[in-house]
Structures are given as structure tokens and as C-alpha cells.
XYZ file of C-alpha atoms in Angstrom:
301
model
C 239.895 60.233 -1.758
C 242.836 58.137 -2.967
C 243.116 54.713 -1.395
C 246.115 54.006 0.802
C 248.209 50.930 -0.058
C 246.626 47.785 1.282
C 243.183 49.330 1.737
C 240.207 47.096 0.946
C 237.264 49.131 -0.330
C 233.542 48.386 -0.334
C 231.067 50.248 -2.513
C 228.465 50.530 0.235
C 227.508 49.206 3.639
C 225.383 46.437 2.178
C 228.245 44.987 0.152
C 230.431 44.942 3.258
C 227.843 43.254 5.433
C 227.155 40.610 2.775
C 230.799 39.955 1.848
C 231.887 36.317 2.010
C 234.928 37.288 4.032
C 236.239 40.412 5.709
C 239.913 41.095 4.975
C 242.535 42.092 7.501
C 244.081 45.542 7.418
C 242.629 48.908 6.512
C 239.040 48.959 5.301
C 237.051 51.701 3.614
C 233.277 51.350 3.447
C 231.384 53.960 1.451
C 228.246 54.721 3.403
C 225.965 57.264 1.808
C 228.375 60.062 0.847
C 231.257 59.505 3.268
C 233.762 56.690 3.825
C 233.813 54.779 7.090
C 237.488 53.961 7.614
C 238.767 51.382 10.040
C 241.713 49.140 10.764
C 240.923 45.455 11.313
C 243.659 43.462 13.070
C 242.423 39.990 14.014
C 244.536 37.730 16.228
C 242.481 34.540 16.496
C 241.169 35.563 19.917
C 237.750 35.170 21.541
C 238.067 38.814 22.642
C 237.904 41.945 20.473
C 238.897 45.475 21.470
C 237.264 48.386 19.591
C 238.957 51.794 19.803
C 237.423 55.252 19.294
C 239.349 58.545 19.260
C 238.474 61.874 20.833
C 238.932 65.402 19.493
C 241.478 65.751 16.693
C 244.210 68.380 16.680
C 244.617 70.444 13.512
C 247.656 68.464 12.361
C 245.928 65.060 12.574
C 245.742 63.268 9.242
C 242.695 61.170 8.475
C 241.964 58.344 8.837
C 243.022 58.485 12.483
C 243.454 55.217 14.359
C 244.078 55.737 18.085
C 245.203 53.028 20.512
C 247.596 50.993 18.386
C 250.578 51.604 20.638
C 249.000 50.931 24.017
C 247.290 47.785 22.704
C 250.312 46.426 20.831
C 251.039 42.783 21.611
C 247.755 42.092 23.378
C 246.347 38.640 22.547
C 243.109 40.136 21.196
C 241.504 41.095 17.913
C 241.614 44.866 17.467
C 239.391 47.261 15.521
C 240.302 50.948 15.215
C 237.683 53.303 13.796
C 238.166 56.828 12.456
C 235.169 59.137 12.823
C 233.896 59.685 9.259
C 232.187 62.976 10.092
C 235.565 64.695 10.461
C 235.910 64.487 6.682
C 232.986 66.865 6.225
C 234.860 70.033 7.216
C 238.276 71.067 8.523
C 236.536 73.043 11.249
C 234.955 69.867 12.602
C 237.480 68.346 15.013
C 235.063 66.475 17.269
C 231.768 64.797 16.381
C 231.544 61.918 18.878
C 230.817 59.304 16.162
C 227.267 60.626 16.430
C 226.880 61.002 12.682
C 226.103 63.904 10.407
C 223.562 64.928 7.795
C 225.478 62.630 5.438
C 225.225 59.663 7.836
C 222.352 60.153 10.286
C 222.438 56.432 11.141
C 226.166 56.241 11.880
C 225.880 54.771 15.382
C 223.737 51.894 14.109
C 225.948 51.448 11.035
C 229.050 51.113 13.215
C 227.288 48.468 15.292
C 226.443 46.538 12.104
C 230.041 46.762 10.900
C 231.423 45.537 14.216
C 228.944 42.639 14.278
C 230.073 41.546 10.824
C 233.759 41.630 11.755
C 233.113 39.745 14.992
C 231.193 37.100 13.085
C 234.274 36.699 10.904
C 236.781 36.440 13.760
C 234.724 34.782 16.497
C 235.876 37.391 19.013
C 232.482 37.838 20.615
C 233.803 39.165 23.946
C 233.770 42.851 23.049
C 235.625 45.642 24.858
C 234.889 49.172 23.637
C 237.440 51.809 24.628
C 237.680 55.562 24.223
C 238.547 58.734 26.090
C 236.621 62.026 26.245
C 234.670 62.238 22.964
C 235.775 58.676 22.249
C 234.384 57.780 25.660
C 230.996 59.063 24.548
C 231.213 56.860 21.439
C 232.225 53.918 23.619
C 229.149 54.342 25.793
C 226.899 54.914 22.771
C 227.920 52.017 20.519
C 228.422 49.424 23.267
C 224.689 49.605 24.019
C 224.071 47.520 20.888
C 226.010 44.576 22.396
C 224.406 43.206 25.589
C 227.423 41.157 26.717
C 230.050 43.805 25.956
C 232.150 46.057 28.174
C 232.313 49.836 27.735
C 235.600 51.147 29.153
C 235.137 54.917 29.022
C 237.753 57.419 30.231
C 236.672 60.945 31.249
C 233.724 60.611 28.862
C 231.100 63.078 27.868
C 227.706 61.533 28.584
C 225.429 64.209 27.125
C 226.425 66.447 24.220
C 224.159 69.173 25.525
C 226.255 69.398 28.692
C 229.540 69.856 26.813
C 231.079 73.171 25.732
C 228.625 75.103 23.585
C 231.270 76.031 21.006
C 231.982 72.364 20.259
C 228.278 71.578 20.030
C 227.709 74.522 17.695
C 230.477 73.331 15.347
C 229.003 69.833 15.384
C 225.561 71.128 14.472
C 226.782 73.668 11.897
C 229.444 71.690 10.044
C 228.092 68.208 10.658
C 224.399 68.798 10.188
C 224.097 72.169 8.445
C 221.923 73.320 11.341
C 222.900 76.755 12.660
C 221.433 77.991 15.945
C 219.495 74.749 16.358
C 219.079 72.453 19.337
C 220.393 68.890 19.676
C 216.821 67.779 20.260
C 216.165 68.586 16.593
C 218.533 65.811 15.456
C 217.000 62.653 13.959
C 215.820 59.986 16.364
C 218.636 57.722 15.136
C 221.158 59.900 16.992
C 221.727 59.136 20.673
C 223.061 62.444 21.981
C 221.942 62.256 25.629
C 223.281 58.989 27.032
C 222.049 59.786 30.524
C 218.518 59.462 29.207
C 219.416 56.491 26.998
C 220.962 54.529 29.858
C 218.209 55.494 32.257
C 215.833 53.678 29.904
C 217.821 50.481 30.497
C 220.994 48.656 29.456
C 222.327 45.125 29.759
C 226.064 45.405 29.153
C 228.853 46.355 31.582
C 230.194 49.887 32.043
C 233.640 50.648 33.482
C 233.713 54.400 34.149
C 237.177 55.959 34.561
C 237.236 59.538 35.828
C 240.072 61.882 36.742
C 239.238 63.435 40.107
C 240.884 66.681 38.951
C 238.424 67.107 36.062
C 235.642 68.946 37.851
C 233.898 69.998 34.638
C 233.345 66.396 33.576
C 232.566 65.228 37.101
C 229.835 67.833 37.513
C 228.366 67.848 34.014
C 228.846 64.264 32.855
C 229.836 61.761 35.550
C 227.391 62.760 38.287
C 224.304 63.015 36.028
C 225.173 59.622 34.516
C 225.662 57.946 37.886
C 222.524 59.543 39.266
C 220.717 57.679 36.489
C 222.533 54.315 36.639
C 224.779 54.285 39.700
C 222.681 51.677 41.492
C 223.222 49.154 38.666
C 225.335 46.074 39.350
C 226.687 46.444 35.799
C 228.563 49.691 36.519
C 232.107 49.925 37.919
C 234.204 52.995 38.665
C 237.880 53.879 38.796
C 238.610 57.361 40.066
C 241.872 59.001 41.092
C 243.956 62.116 40.536
C 246.234 61.857 37.508
C 248.378 64.336 35.642
C 249.535 67.861 36.444
C 247.975 69.823 39.289
C 247.332 72.757 36.935
C 244.955 72.865 33.996
C 241.452 71.463 33.653
C 242.342 67.952 34.842
C 241.032 66.319 31.669
C 243.943 63.881 31.658
C 243.636 60.100 31.230
C 245.289 57.663 33.659
C 248.938 56.709 33.073
C 249.399 54.357 30.128
C 250.852 51.756 32.478
C 247.607 51.645 34.445
C 245.477 51.361 31.317
C 247.752 48.701 29.886
C 247.414 46.648 33.063
C 243.613 46.833 32.765
C 243.825 45.894 29.084
C 245.895 42.821 29.916
C 243.397 41.662 32.541
C 240.482 42.172 30.161
C 242.316 40.456 27.310
C 242.697 37.271 29.323
C 239.412 37.051 31.250
C 237.357 35.535 28.392
C 234.459 37.907 28.993
C 234.433 37.719 32.792
C 234.516 41.494 32.998
C 233.746 41.720 36.708
C 236.767 39.715 37.837
C 239.128 41.587 35.516
C 237.833 44.994 36.589
C 238.043 44.235 40.311
C 241.633 42.994 39.914
C 242.384 46.241 38.045
C 241.190 48.379 40.957
C 237.677 49.252 39.816
C 235.046 49.631 42.504
C 231.434 48.520 42.609
C 230.489 51.646 44.585
C 229.243 53.945 41.818
C 226.574 56.188 43.333
C 227.014 59.991 43.376
C 227.881 59.816 47.088
C 230.642 57.343 46.203
C 232.086 59.966 43.841
C 232.123 62.420 46.745
C 233.898 59.829 48.881
C 236.556 59.251 46.187
C 237.095 62.991 45.890
C 237.785 63.171 49.612
C 240.019 60.067 49.581
C 242.114 61.336 46.679
C 242.359 64.948 47.842
C 245.958 66.124 48.213
C 247.175 66.293 51.779
C 248.623 69.491 53.172
C 252.361 69.343 53.669
């Protein structure tokens, strides 16, 4: 792959982690047989936002850095990461940053990369953000950082509960495993976050869910909250956004997300106060989801 102008390249993960300094701008880190591509935009802040993307449309050009517009001007360091597994095959449009046969340790490698950048910038208050498949990555990678915040929008929480066609493409094109189960993946791959979180976590989770998205409510939100909904480290924002037709898998308005970003950017790691000001609730049990569904139900005219 030809380097883009201004790209700083590293021969392998070890050379990146041991580098005397980490440059600003676009970075390419060769890890095993694929590049990990990211955009590093420090701002001298004690807070760092890390952005993950969801499923890519066919016309998306890699590397793909999502979130630059909505985070523009925030007084935070920003890291945008493109999922390296999408470079394995054109048919692979979603792989959740869960790795591939080429990078079975991707989730851990991303955590190492983020740690090294944070050590460079001093932005130890970490906010991970992503929607849908990027929401899964947000929940997965944030687990490595006990004081971080995972801000996940309409996330998948278990790959086995997502659409079978997407899982089959992930297994076939990412892992070369046709007609195989996710349980056959290496132990380095966290693919069922309900089980992972049920085993324990120390960081904060801000779960954003569109009340119109029944598929994700039933298959991803409720199982996750059944496992962790009693935790004081979980917050929830739930409302009806977007058109009344379709599957409801629509994120909140950008204005609402931007307001939350601004609160989080200026709270110096006091996630609870920023989330409560932004409208998040502490009530996160499955019965609280049912209550929000009733409260946000459209009224008959």
C-alpha cells in the first residue's frame, strides 16, 4: 500500500511502542501482515477521545476515520482508528475491530497502541466512542482501561446475536473459517461482551440506545443489562430518534452527541457528573428499559 502524504510508518508494533516520540498526524503500524492505520491529533489536553467506525459502505475508501466532524474544535486529544481487517477482502465491510487470522490479537494490540499515545500526550482521561459495530469495539477495548468511559451508541454486545450473514462474512473472509462457530476463535478475541462484562469490569459505560431499534434492544441491550445493569458504573440514555419507518438503527441527533462530547471534554474524568448533565440515567436494569420504552412511546393523536 502506498503511503499517503504526511503518514508516519512503523515497521512493526514493537518499534511503535518503543519509539522515543509518537508523531502527530496519520500513522501506519505494520502488525503481522496488515497495517493498523490511525489518525493522532493531540491538543495538549488531559482528556483523549478514541473513535471507532461501524460497517463500511462499498464506496468507503480506507483508511476510514469517523468522527472528525462532530469532534472538531473540542479541547481534547483525538485518536481515530480504521479497522485493519477491512483490508483483507472487499466483501468484509464489518469486523468489529475483533481481529482476523492475520491479527488474532488486535484488541490487545489496539490497547497497547492507545496506551503509548496517551503516555506521549498525557491525556489519561479516556473516552471511547463508537456506534453499532464501532459501539462493540468501544465496549471491547475500553475494558483495558479501568478509569475510562465507553460511550457506545446502539452497540452490538455479542457477535453471535447479530445477523448471521454478517457473522459468516467475518468468519469466512476474516478468519478463513467457513461454517464455523465464533466459539472456535482464539481466546484473544472477545466476541461475547455480555459474558466478558459479567466476569467484571472497573470502567464506566454510557449506553445509548434508540428506542425504535427493537432488534438491538432485544438481542444486545437487554442481555447486556441483565448481566451488568445493577452496576453503579453503567448509565443509559434512551429515546426515539430518526424516522418512524425502518429498523430504528439510527444514532441520536449530532447536536445531542456534541453536547455530551462537550460535557465530557471539560469534566477532567468526572464521567458521572458529565453524563448526568447530558441526560443519562443511573436506572439501567432491564425493567428500566421497559419503562423508557413506555415513556418514549408515541402518543395517539
